[in-house]
C-alpha atoms as a PDB file:
ATOM      1  CA  MET A   1      30.850 -32.141 -79.224  1.00  0.00           C
ATOM      2  CA  SER A   2      32.724 -34.146 -76.619  1.00  0.00           C
ATOM      3  CA  GLY A   3      34.326 -31.933 -73.994  1.00  0.00           C
ATOM      4  CA  VAL A   4      32.379 -28.842 -75.078  1.00  0.00           C
ATOM      5  CA  ASP A   5      30.269 -27.008 -72.516  1.00  0.00           C
ATOM      6  CA  PRO A   6      26.633 -27.785 -73.492  1.00  0.00           C
ATOM      7  CA  MET A   7      25.708 -24.111 -73.167  1.00  0.00           C
ATOM      8  CA  ARG A   8      28.262 -23.409 -75.911  1.00  0.00           C
ATOM      9  CA  TRP A   9      27.110 -26.097 -78.347  1.00  0.00           C
ATOM     10  CA  ALA A  10      25.115 -23.695 -80.518  1.00  0.00           C
ATOM     11  CA  GLU A  11      27.947 -21.167 -80.661  1.00  0.00           C
ATOM     12  CA  VAL A  12      30.642 -23.751 -81.388  1.00  0.00           C
ATOM     13  CA  ARG A  13      28.541 -25.422 -84.101  1.00  0.00           C
ATOM     14  CA  GLU A  14      28.129 -22.035 -85.745  1.00  0.00           C
ATOM     15  CA  ARG A  15      31.869 -21.387 -85.564  1.00  0.00           C
ATOM     16  CA  VAL A  16      32.713 -24.775 -87.025  1.00  0.00           C
ATOM     17  CA  ALA A  17      30.191 -24.325 -89.852  1.00  0.00           C
ATOM     18  CA  VAL A  18      31.622 -20.933 -90.784  1.00  0.00           C
ATOM     19  CA  ILE A  19      35.215 -22.205 -90.648  1.00  0.00           C
ATOM     20  CA  VAL A  20      34.431 -25.269 -92.758  1.00  0.00           C
ATOM     21  CA  GLY A  21      32.595 -23.075 -95.232  1.00  0.00           C
ATOM     22  CA  TYR A  22      35.599 -20.790 -95.479  1.00  0.00           C
ATOM     23  CA  LEU A  23      37.964 -23.718 -96.034  1.00  0.00           C
ATOM     24  CA  THR A  24      35.892 -24.962 -98.970  1.00  0.00           C
ATOM     25  CA  ILE A  25      36.816 -21.805-100.904  1.00  0.00           C
ATOM     26  CA  ASP A  26      39.590 -22.702-103.325  1.00  0.00           C
ATOM     27  CA  LYS A  27      41.471 -19.422-103.154  1.00  0.00           C
ATOM     28  CA  PRO A  28      39.932 -17.213-100.465  1.00  0.00           C
ATOM     29  CA  THR A  29      40.396 -13.499-100.897  1.00  0.00           C
ATOM     30  CA  GLU A  30      40.741 -10.845 -98.239  1.00  0.00           C
ATOM     31  CA  GLU A  31      37.092 -10.064 -98.802  1.00  0.00           C
ATOM     32  CA  ASP A  32      36.218 -13.728 -98.056  1.00  0.00           C
ATOM     33  CA  ARG A  33      38.245 -13.632 -94.861  1.00  0.00           C
ATOM     34  CA  MET A  34      36.610 -10.445 -93.619  1.00  0.00           C
ATOM     35  CA  ALA A  35      33.104 -11.646 -94.550  1.00  0.00           C
ATOM     36  CA  HIS A  36      33.478 -14.962 -92.678  1.00  0.00           C
ATOM     37  CA  ALA A  37      35.079 -13.257 -89.672  1.00  0.00           C
ATOM     38  CA  ALA A  38      32.166 -10.797 -89.541  1.00  0.00           C
ATOM     39  CA  ARG A  39      29.661 -13.675 -89.482  1.00  0.00           C
ATOM     40  CA  LEU A  40      31.206 -14.724 -86.163  1.00  0.00           C
ATOM     41  CA  GLY A  41      31.621 -11.210 -84.851  1.00  0.00           C
ATOM     42  CA  LEU A  42      35.416 -11.580 -84.954  1.00  0.00           C
ATOM     43  CA  GLY A  43      38.276  -9.589 -86.351  1.00  0.00           C
ATOM     44  CA  ARG A  44      40.471 -10.917 -89.140  1.00  0.00           C
ATOM     45  CA  THR A  45      43.294 -12.039 -86.825  1.00  0.00           C
ATOM     46  CA  GLN A  46      40.948 -13.847 -84.402  1.00  0.00           C
ATOM     47  CA  PHE A  47      39.180 -15.606 -87.248  1.00  0.00           C
ATOM     48  CA  LEU A  48      42.402 -16.825 -88.876  1.00  0.00           C
ATOM     49  CA  LYS A  49      43.568 -18.088 -85.488  1.00  0.00           C
ATOM     50  CA  LEU A  50      40.379 -20.169 -85.261  1.00  0.00           C
ATOM     51  CA  VAL A  51      40.970 -21.492 -88.783  1.00  0.00           C
ATOM     52  CA  ARG A  52      44.511 -22.565 -87.896  1.00  0.00           C
ATOM     53  CA  THR A  53      43.259 -24.251 -84.715  1.00  0.00           C
ATOM     54  CA  TRP A  54      40.612 -26.163 -86.648  1.00  0.00           C
ATOM     55  CA  ARG A  55      43.107 -27.269 -89.301  1.00  0.00           C
ATOM     56  CA  THR A  56      45.462 -28.554 -86.597  1.00  0.00           C
ATOM     57  CA  HIS A  57      43.026 -30.329 -84.262  1.00  0.00           C
ATOM     58  CA  GLN A  58      39.779 -30.921 -86.200  1.00  0.00           C
ATOM     59  CA  THR A  59      37.870 -31.062 -82.892  1.00  0.00           C
ATOM     60  CA  ALA A  60      35.120 -28.820 -81.604  1.00  0.00           C
ATOM     61  CA  VAL A  61      36.621 -28.649 -78.113  1.00  0.00           C
ATOM     62  CA  ALA A  62      39.718 -26.917 -79.520  1.00  0.00           C
ATOM     63  CA  ILE A  63      37.624 -24.011 -80.798  1.00  0.00           C
ATOM     64  CA  ALA A  64      37.879 -20.906 -78.630  1.00  0.00           C
ATOM     65  CA  GLY A  65      34.824 -20.563 -76.429  1.00  0.00           C
ATOM     66  CA  ALA A  66      34.109 -24.282 -76.236  1.00  0.00           C
ATOM     67  CA  LYS A  67      34.995 -24.640 -72.588  1.00  0.00           C
ATOM     68  CA  PRO A  68      33.086 -23.008 -69.731  1.00  0.00           C
ATOM     69  CA  LYS A  69      34.419 -19.738 -68.373  1.00  0.00           C
ATOM     70  CA  ARG A  70      32.261 -19.952 -65.274  1.00  0.00           C
ATOM     71  CA  GLU A  71      34.259 -22.625 -63.454  1.00  0.00           C
ATOM     72  CA  LYS A  72      36.441 -20.972 -60.849  1.00  0.00           C
ATOM     73  CA  ALA A  73      39.600 -22.657 -59.708  1.00  0.00           C
ATOM     74  CA  ARG A  74      39.382 -23.987 -56.179  1.00  0.00           C
ATOM     75  CA  LYS A  75      41.979 -22.240 -54.120  1.00  0.00           C
ATOM     76  CA  GLY A  76      43.466 -23.450 -50.922  1.00  0.00           C
ATOM     77  CA  TRP A  77      41.250 -26.382 -50.047  1.00  0.00           C
ATOM     78  CA  ARG A  78      43.759 -28.935 -51.337  1.00  0.00           C
ATOM     79  CA  ALA A  79      46.778 -27.151 -49.911  1.00  0.00           C
ATOM     80  CA  LEU A  80      46.783 -28.629 -46.400  1.00  0.00           C
ATOM     81  CA  PRO A  81      50.058 -29.984 -45.003  1.00  0.00           C
ATOM     82  CA  ALA A  82      50.460 -33.723 -45.429  1.00  0.00           C
ATOM     83  CA  ALA A  83      50.223 -34.330 -41.669  1.00  0.00           C
ATOM     84  CA  SER A  84      46.910 -32.468 -41.470  1.00  0.00           C
ATOM     85  CA  GLU A  85      45.578 -34.378 -44.478  1.00  0.00           C
ATOM     86  CA  ARG A  86      46.501 -37.673 -42.851  1.00  0.00           C
ATOM     87  CA  VAL A  87      44.778 -36.874 -39.535  1.00  0.00           C
ATOM     88  CA  MET A  88      41.684 -35.574 -41.320  1.00  0.00           C
ATOM     89  CA  SER A  89      41.459 -38.711 -43.469  1.00  0.00           C
ATOM     90  CA  GLU A  90      41.891 -40.982 -40.448  1.00  0.00           C
ATOM     91  CA  THR A  91      39.200 -39.089 -38.540  1.00  0.00           C
ATOM     92  CA  LEU A  92      36.703 -39.222 -41.397  1.00  0.00           C
ATOM     93  CA  GLU A  93      37.370 -42.912 -41.993  1.00  0.00           C
ATOM     94  CA  ARG A  94      36.730 -43.572 -38.314  1.00  0.00           C
ATOM     95  CA  LEU A  95      33.470 -41.609 -38.343  1.00  0.00           C
ATOM     96  CA  GLY A  96      32.213 -43.290 -41.512  1.00  0.00           C
ATOM     97  CA  PRO A  97      30.513 -41.812 -44.584  1.00  0.00           C
ATOM     98  CA  ASP A  98      27.079 -41.416 -42.973  1.00  0.00           C
ATOM     99  CA  VAL A  99      28.256 -38.915 -40.356  1.00  0.00           C
ATOM    100  CA  LYS A 100      26.650 -35.469 -40.401  1.00  0.00           C
ATOM    101  CA  PRO A 101      28.928 -32.829 -41.985  1.00  0.00           C
ATOM    102  CA  SER A 102      28.729 -30.619 -38.888  1.00  0.00           C
ATOM    103  CA  VAL A 103      29.829 -33.510 -36.646  1.00  0.00           C
ATOM    104  CA  ALA A 104      32.646 -34.372 -39.065  1.00  0.00           C
ATOM    105  CA  THR A 105      33.898 -30.768 -39.081  1.00  0.00           C
ATOM    106  CA  SER A 106      33.940 -30.584 -35.276  1.00  0.00           C
ATOM    107  CA  ALA A 107      35.705 -33.936 -34.957  1.00  0.00           C
ATOM    108  CA  VAL A 108      38.355 -33.114 -37.576  1.00  0.00           C
ATOM    109  CA  THR A 109      39.039 -29.701 -36.033  1.00  0.00           C
ATOM    110  CA  ALA A 110      39.389 -31.209 -32.552  1.00  0.00           C
ATOM    111  CA  ALA A 111      41.719 -33.966 -33.769  1.00  0.00           C
ATOM    112  CA  LEU A 112      43.992 -31.502 -35.545  1.00  0.00           C
ATOM    113  CA  ARG A 113      44.075 -29.026 -32.665  1.00  0.00           C
ATOM    114  CA  GLU A 114      45.010 -31.816 -30.295  1.00  0.00           C
ATOM    115  CA  LYS A 115      48.103 -32.472 -32.404  1.00  0.00           C
ATOM    116  CA  GLY A 116      48.843 -28.806 -32.990  1.00  0.00           C
ATOM    117  CA  LEU A 117      48.229 -29.099 -36.734  1.00  0.00           C
ATOM    118  CA  GLN A 118      46.625 -26.719 -39.216  1.00  0.00           C
ATOM    119  CA  SER A 119      42.849 -27.071 -39.400  1.00  0.00           C
ATOM    120  CA  PRO A 120      40.904 -26.866 -42.685  1.00  0.00           C
ATOM    121  CA  ASP A 121      37.821 -24.748 -43.183  1.00  0.00           C
ATOM    122  CA  ARG A 122      34.346 -26.275 -43.104  1.00  0.00           C
ATOM    123  CA  SER A 123      34.049 -26.498 -46.887  1.00  0.00           C
ATOM    124  CA  THR A 124      37.247 -28.545 -47.115  1.00  0.00           C
ATOM    125  CA  VAL A 125      35.956 -31.111 -44.621  1.00  0.00           C
ATOM    126  CA  TRP A 126      32.643 -31.224 -46.492  1.00  0.00           C
ATOM    127  CA  ARG A 127      34.386 -31.915 -49.811  1.00  0.00           C
ATOM    128  CA  ARG A 128      36.475 -34.699 -48.306  1.00  0.00           C
ATOM    129  CA  LEU A 129      33.390 -36.272 -46.753  1.00  0.00           C
ATOM    130  CA  MET A 130      31.512 -36.064 -50.076  1.00  0.00           C
ATOM    131  CA  ALA A 131      34.468 -37.717 -51.817  1.00  0.00           C
ATOM    132  CA  ILE A 132      34.330 -40.611 -49.357  1.00  0.00           C
ATOM    133  CA  ARG A 133      30.594 -40.973 -49.907  1.00  0.00           C
ATOM    134  CA  ARG A 134      31.028 -41.010 -53.667  1.00  0.00           C
ATOM    135  CA  GLU A 135      33.762 -43.624 -53.412  1.00  0.00           C
ATOM    136  CA  ARG A 136      31.769 -45.860 -51.110  1.00  0.00           C
ATOM    137  CA  GLY A 137      28.256 -45.074 -52.330  1.00  0.00           C
ATOM    138  CA  PHE A 138      27.091 -45.620 -48.775  1.00  0.00           C
ATOM    139  CA  VAL A 139      23.675 -44.878 -47.295  1.00  0.00           C
ATOM    140  CA  ALA A 140      22.500 -46.827 -44.281  1.00  0.00           C
ATOM    141  CA  ASP A 141      19.468 -49.087 -44.853  1.00  0.00           C
ATOM    142  CA  ALA A 142      19.037 -47.945 -48.454  1.00  0.00           C
ATOM    143  CA  GLY A 143      18.783 -51.408 -49.946  1.00  0.00           C
ATOM    144  CA  ASP A 144      20.175 -52.049 -53.425  1.00  0.00           C
ATOM    145  CA  VAL A 145      18.615 -49.074 -55.229  1.00  0.00           C
ATOM    146  CA  VAL A 146      17.641 -45.521 -54.306  1.00  0.00           C
ATOM    147  CA  VAL A 147      14.889 -43.712 -56.239  1.00  0.00           C
ATOM    148  CA  ALA A 148      14.563 -39.950 -55.973  1.00  0.00           C
ATOM    149  CA  GLU A 149      14.026 -36.781 -57.964  1.00  0.00           C
ATOM    150  CA  CYS A 150      16.601 -34.092 -58.680  1.00  0.00           C
ATOM    151  CA  ARG A 151      17.056 -31.208 -61.067  1.00  0.00           C
ATOM    152  CA  VAL A 152      19.973 -30.680 -63.430  1.00  0.00           C
ATOM    153  CA  ARG A 153      21.421 -27.182 -63.597  1.00  0.00           C
ATOM    154  CA  LEU A 154      21.132 -26.955 -67.347  1.00  0.00           C
ATOM    155  CA  PRO A 155      19.011 -24.274 -69.063  1.00  0.00           C
ATOM    156  CA  VAL A 156      16.592 -25.802 -71.570  1.00  0.00           C
ATOM    157  CA  LEU A 157      14.373 -23.729 -73.858  1.00  0.00           C
ATOM    158  CA  ALA A 158      11.037 -25.311 -74.720  1.00  0.00           C
ATOM    159  CA  ASN A 159       7.783 -23.628 -75.728  1.00  0.00           C
ATOM    160  CA  GLY A 160       9.289 -20.205 -75.098  1.00  0.00           C
ATOM    161  CA  THR A 161      10.258 -20.983 -71.492  1.00  0.00           C
ATOM    162  CA  ILE A 162      13.705 -21.681 -70.017  1.00  0.00           C
ATOM    163  CA  SER A 163      13.714 -24.307 -67.280  1.00  0.00           C
ATOM    164  CA  MET A 164      15.954 -26.888 -65.642  1.00  0.00           C
ATOM    165  CA  PRO A 165      15.207 -30.539 -66.421  1.00  0.00           C
ATOM    166  CA  SER A 166      13.849 -32.597 -63.566  1.00  0.00           C
ATOM    167  CA  LEU A 167      14.842 -36.270 -63.499  1.00  0.00           C
ATOM    168  CA  LEU A 168      13.596 -39.241 -61.543  1.00  0.00           C
ATOM    169  CA  ILE A 169      16.741 -41.274 -60.942  1.00  0.00           C
ATOM    170  CA  ALA A 170      17.305 -44.852 -59.829  1.00  0.00           C
ATOM    171  CA  ALA A 171      20.867 -45.282 -58.571  1.00  0.00           C
ATOM    172  CA  CYS A 172      22.788 -48.308 -57.339  1.00  0.00           C
ATOM    173  CA  ALA A 173      23.359 -47.821 -53.616  1.00  0.00           C
ATOM    174  CA  ILE A 174      26.673 -49.683 -53.661  1.00  0.00           C
ATOM    175  CA  ASP A 175      28.583 -47.686 -56.253  1.00  0.00           C
ATOM    176  CA  GLY A 176      26.361 -44.808 -57.366  1.00  0.00           C
ATOM    177  CA  ARG A 177      25.836 -45.976 -60.964  1.00  0.00           C
ATOM    178  CA  ILE A 178      22.718 -44.605 -62.620  1.00  0.00           C
ATOM    179  CA  ILE A 179      20.367 -47.476 -63.468  1.00  0.00           C
ATOM    180  CA  ALA A 180      17.556 -45.448 -65.000  1.00  0.00           C
ATOM    181  CA  ALA A 181      16.671 -41.789 -65.452  1.00  0.00           C
ATOM    182  CA  LEU A 182      13.235 -40.493 -66.394  1.00  0.00           C
ATOM    183  CA  PRO A 183      12.567 -36.870 -67.462  1.00  0.00           C
ATOM    184  CA  LEU A 184       9.492 -35.838 -65.517  1.00  0.00           C
ATOM    185  CA  ALA A 185       8.536 -33.022 -67.890  1.00  0.00           C
ATOM    186  CA  SER A 186       7.799 -35.369 -70.780  1.00  0.00           C
ATOM    187  CA  GLU A 187       4.157 -35.706 -71.827  1.00  0.00           C
ATOM    188  CA  ARG A 188       3.909 -39.356 -70.840  1.00  0.00           C
ATOM    189  CA  PRO A 189       6.774 -40.332 -68.540  1.00  0.00           C
ATOM    190  CA  ASP A 190       7.319 -44.094 -68.654  1.00  0.00           C
ATOM    191  CA  ILE A 191       7.102 -44.622 -64.910  1.00  0.00           C
ATOM    192  CA  ASN A 192       6.354 -48.336 -65.307  1.00  0.00           C
ATOM    193  CA  GLY A 193       9.418 -48.888 -67.479  1.00  0.00           C
ATOM    194  CA  PHE A 194      11.450 -46.937 -64.944  1.00  0.00           C
ATOM    195  CA  ALA A 195      10.202 -49.102 -62.066  1.00  0.00           C
ATOM    196  CA  LYS A 196      10.986 -52.308 -63.977  1.00  0.00           C
ATOM    197  CA  ALA A 197      14.564 -51.155 -64.617  1.00  0.00           C
ATOM    198  CA  ALA A 198      15.053 -50.221 -60.955  1.00  0.00           C
ATOM    199  CA  LEU A 199      13.666 -53.536 -59.709  1.00  0.00           C
ATOM    200  CA  ALA A 200      15.734 -55.524 -62.213  1.00  0.00           C
ATOM    201  CA  ALA A 201      18.887 -53.974 -60.732  1.00  0.00           C
ATOM    202  CA  SER A 202      17.918 -54.868 -57.164  1.00  0.00           C
ATOM    203  CA  ARG A 203      19.426 -58.239 -56.308  1.00  0.00           C
ATOM    204  CA  SER A 204      17.628 -58.531 -52.975  1.00  0.00           C
ATOM    205  CA  GLY A 205      14.421 -56.825 -54.031  1.00  0.00           C
ATOM    206  CA  CYS A 206      15.061 -54.105 -51.438  1.00  0.00           C
ATOM    207  CA  LEU A 207      15.033 -50.469 -52.475  1.00  0.00           C
ATOM    208  CA  THR A 208      14.379 -47.027 -51.042  1.00  0.00           C
ATOM    209  CA  ALA A 209      12.025 -44.707 -52.930  1.00  0.00           C
ATOM    210  CA  ASP A 210      10.534 -41.259 -52.580  1.00  0.00           C
ATOM    211  CA  ARG A 211       6.983 -41.911 -51.397  1.00  0.00           C
ATOM    212  CA  ASP A 212       5.678 -39.534 -54.095  1.00  0.00           C
ATOM    213  CA  PHE A 213       6.680 -42.188 -56.645  1.00  0.00           C
ATOM    214  CA  ALA A 214       6.078 -45.291 -54.539  1.00  0.00           C
ATOM    215  CA  ASP A 215       2.908 -46.278 -56.430  1.00  0.00           C
ATOM    216  CA  ALA A 216       5.115 -47.467 -59.279  1.00  0.00           C
ATOM    217  CA  PHE A 217       6.523 -50.106 -56.910  1.00  0.00           C
ATOM    218  CA  ALA A 218       3.220 -51.262 -55.466  1.00  0.00           C
ATOM    219  CA  GLY A 219       3.365 -54.828 -54.164  1.00  0.00           C
ATOM    220  CA  VAL A 220       7.161 -54.871 -53.763  1.00  0.00           C
ATOM    221  CA  ASP A 221       7.862 -56.391 -50.340  1.00  0.00           C
ATOM    222  CA  GLY A 222      11.310 -54.858 -50.031  1.00  0.00           C
ATOM    223  CA  LEU A 223      10.176 -51.286 -50.707  1.00  0.00           C
ATOM    224  CA  ARG A 224      11.149 -48.679 -48.122  1.00  0.00           C
ATOM    225  CA  GLN A 225       9.234 -45.434 -48.570  1.00  0.00           C
ATOM    226  CA  VAL A 226      10.790 -42.189 -47.351  1.00  0.00           C
ATOM    227  CA  GLY A 227       9.920 -38.531 -47.659  1.00  0.00           C
ATOM    228  CA  PRO A 228      11.102 -36.526 -50.679  1.00  0.00           C
ATOM    229  CA  GLY A 229      13.773 -34.699 -48.663  1.00  0.00           C
ATOM    230  CA  THR A 230      15.249 -37.920 -47.271  1.00  0.00           C
ATOM    231  CA  ALA A 231      15.152 -39.543 -50.711  1.00  0.00           C
ATOM    232  CA  ARG A 232      16.993 -36.618 -52.299  1.00  0.00           C
ATOM    233  CA  THR A 233      19.581 -36.600 -49.486  1.00  0.00           C
ATOM    234  CA  ASN A 234      20.193 -40.312 -49.978  1.00  0.00           C
ATOM    235  CA  LEU A 235      20.560 -39.827 -53.724  1.00  0.00           C
ATOM    236  CA  SER A 236      23.037 -36.968 -53.277  1.00  0.00           C
ATOM    237  CA  ARG A 237      25.173 -39.093 -50.968  1.00  0.00           C
ATOM    238  CA  ILE A 238      25.238 -41.979 -53.427  1.00  0.00           C
ATOM    239  CA  VAL A 239      25.569 -40.116 -56.716  1.00  0.00           C
ATOM    240  CA  GLY A 240      27.379 -36.944 -55.627  1.00  0.00           C
ATOM    241  CA  ARG A 241      26.672 -33.384 -56.708  1.00  0.00           C
ATOM    242  CA  ARG A 242      27.492 -33.791 -60.401  1.00  0.00           C
ATOM    243  CA  LEU A 243      26.881 -36.029 -63.369  1.00  0.00           C
ATOM    244  CA  GLY A 244      29.981 -35.557 -65.470  1.00  0.00           C
ATOM    245  CA  ARG A 245      30.215 -31.786 -65.982  1.00  0.00           C
ATOM    246  CA  LEU A 246      26.576 -31.147 -65.064  1.00  0.00           C
ATOM    247  CA  GLU A 247      25.731 -29.924 -61.584  1.00  0.00           C
ATOM    248  CA  LEU A 248      22.746 -31.400 -59.769  1.00  0.00           C
ATOM    249  CA  GLN A 249      20.288 -29.596 -57.508  1.00  0.00           C
ATOM    250  CA  PHE A 250      18.664 -31.658 -54.775  1.00  0.00           C
ATOM    251  CA  ASN A 251      16.646 -28.975 -53.013  1.00  0.00           C
ATOM    252  CA  ARG A 252      13.471 -27.410 -54.346  1.00  0.00           C
ATOM    253  CA  THR A 253      14.639 -23.830 -54.156  1.00  0.00           C
ATOM    254  CA  SER A 254      13.000 -21.817 -56.893  1.00  0.00           C
ATOM    255  CA  ARG A 255      15.665 -20.114 -58.969  1.00  0.00           C
ATOM    256  CA  PRO A 256      15.120 -18.777 -62.494  1.00  0.00           C
ATOM    257  CA  ALA A 257      16.883 -21.112 -64.903  1.00  0.00           C
ATOM    258  CA  ASP A 258      17.999 -18.231 -67.112  1.00  0.00           C
ATOM    259  CA  ARG A 259      20.424 -17.220 -64.346  1.00  0.00           C
ATOM    260  CA  LEU A 260      22.526 -20.191 -65.433  1.00  0.00           C
ATOM    261  CA  LEU A 261      23.400 -18.206 -68.563  1.00  0.00           C
ATOM    262  CA  LEU A 262      26.392 -16.414 -67.088  1.00  0.00           C
ATOM    263  CA  THR A 263      28.053 -15.023 -70.202  1.00  0.00           C
ATOM    264  CA  GLU A 264      26.795 -13.488 -73.437  1.00  0.00           C
ATOM    265  CA  ASP A 265      27.985 -16.617 -75.279  1.00  0.00           C
ATOM    266  CA  ASP A 266      25.906 -19.012 -73.163  1.00  0.00           C
ATOM    267  CA  ARG A 267      22.710 -20.192 -74.820  1.00  0.00           C
ATOM    268  CA  PRO A 268      19.913 -22.441 -73.550  1.00  0.00           C
ATOM    269  CA  LEU A 269      19.694 -25.898 -75.104  1.00  0.00           C
ATOM    270  CA  ASP A 270      16.779 -27.154 -77.131  1.00  0.00           C
ATOM    271  CA  PRO A 271      15.161 -30.393 -75.837  1.00  0.00           C
ATOM    272  CA  ALA A 272      17.090 -32.599 -78.297  1.00  0.00           C
ATOM    273  CA  ASP A 273      20.475 -31.188 -77.266  1.00  0.00           C
ATOM    274  CA  ALA A 274      19.457 -31.357 -73.609  1.00  0.00           C
ATOM    275  CA  THR A 275      18.766 -35.085 -74.018  1.00  0.00           C
ATOM    276  CA  LEU A 276      22.184 -35.606 -75.621  1.00  0.00           C
ATOM    277  CA  ALA A 277      23.893 -33.647 -72.838  1.00  0.00           C
ATOM    278  CA  LEU A 278      22.107 -35.585 -70.098  1.00  0.00           C
ATOM    279  CA  GLU A 279      22.751 -38.992 -71.636  1.00  0.00           C
ATOM    280  CA  SER A 280      26.424 -38.171 -72.177  1.00  0.00           C
ATOM    281  CA  ALA A 281      26.844 -36.924 -68.607  1.00  0.00           C
ATOM    282  CA  ILE A 282      25.142 -39.983 -67.100  1.00  0.00           C
ATOM    283  CA  ALA A 283      27.216 -42.331 -69.255  1.00  0.00           C
ATOM    284  CA  GLN A 284      30.395 -40.571 -68.148  1.00  0.00           C
ATOM    285  CA  HIS A 285      29.316 -40.769 -64.510  1.00  0.00           C
ATOM    286  CA  SER A 286      28.496 -44.476 -64.638  1.00  0.00           C
ATOM    287  CA  GLU A 287      31.643 -45.391 -66.573  1.00  0.00           C
ATOM    288  CA  ALA A 288      33.703 -43.717 -63.839  1.00  0.00           C
ATOM    289  CA  ARG A 289      32.010 -46.053 -61.362  1.00  0.00           C
ATOM    290  CA  GLY A 290      32.582 -49.235 -63.296  1.00  0.00           C
ATOM    291  CA  GLY A 291      29.465 -49.227 -65.442  1.00  0.00           C
ATOM    292  CA  SER A 292      29.218 -49.921 -69.146  1.00  0.00           C
ATOM    293  CA  GLY A 293      29.338 -47.187 -71.772  1.00  0.00           C
ATOM    294  CA  GLY A 294      26.254 -45.594 -73.250  1.00  0.00           C
ATOM    295  CA  PHE A 295      23.009 -44.505 -71.648  1.00  0.00           C
ATOM    296  CA  ARG A 296      19.504 -43.637 -72.819  1.00  0.00           C
ATOM    297  CA  LEU A 297      16.867 -41.671 -70.940  1.00  0.00           C
ATOM    298  CA  LEU A 298      13.501 -43.383 -70.664  1.00  0.00           C
END
């Protein structure tokens, strides 16, 4: 299911199963075509188009509906003149990745106005600053590893309830690779195994951890305990706002997870598919930052 929106996995699997079943018929009749199309809620022409696509590509991602429709194209924020881009980049490099976004916006605007150049909006400056942070993986005084909790904006159906998975993450402060990730909703989260993995990745023995989980690192001399909000901010700066295609949520705002189902084709994932989606996204994230392929949740 590589490249397929996780919220479309169930739908795409169903489509593939129906198409493959249709193709096993030696000499399909018009009645066969209409019956299989009806199983997918499609007309004859739409169904045959799917069949042709499958025959050509043999990949789930090529099936109509596999990709998310919710992602809106970003308009305008990349369309600054080259001179403005250059001044903005120079200003942000001078300020450094740990600068507050509001300070960065004011400084960039002032620098561009001084030269009579077009100024970007606040969101553009924020995105550029986040890109620098992701590239550098910089957080002052974080040590080698940052440990914090975040939620993944992925609807998961378990025991009749739709919720977003909450993960305890240990990330490398230098490059943002994910060292370990522990689902906190599991019956017996392996917090000790998580702590061992985080400590093993710390060359100096120095790490920053959310004080709510600091007991797992009891006796570690290089432990720096911070509040949950600071820990989550540090993690967002190091890791960024996404793991692969999956968006992360670092605040504790209560929002019904079923609101993530934006179209009638979106479906919540069962726990097994959610695990696959999370592991795939983390592997993709870490590979992009120089890590090895493959990842398993604890």
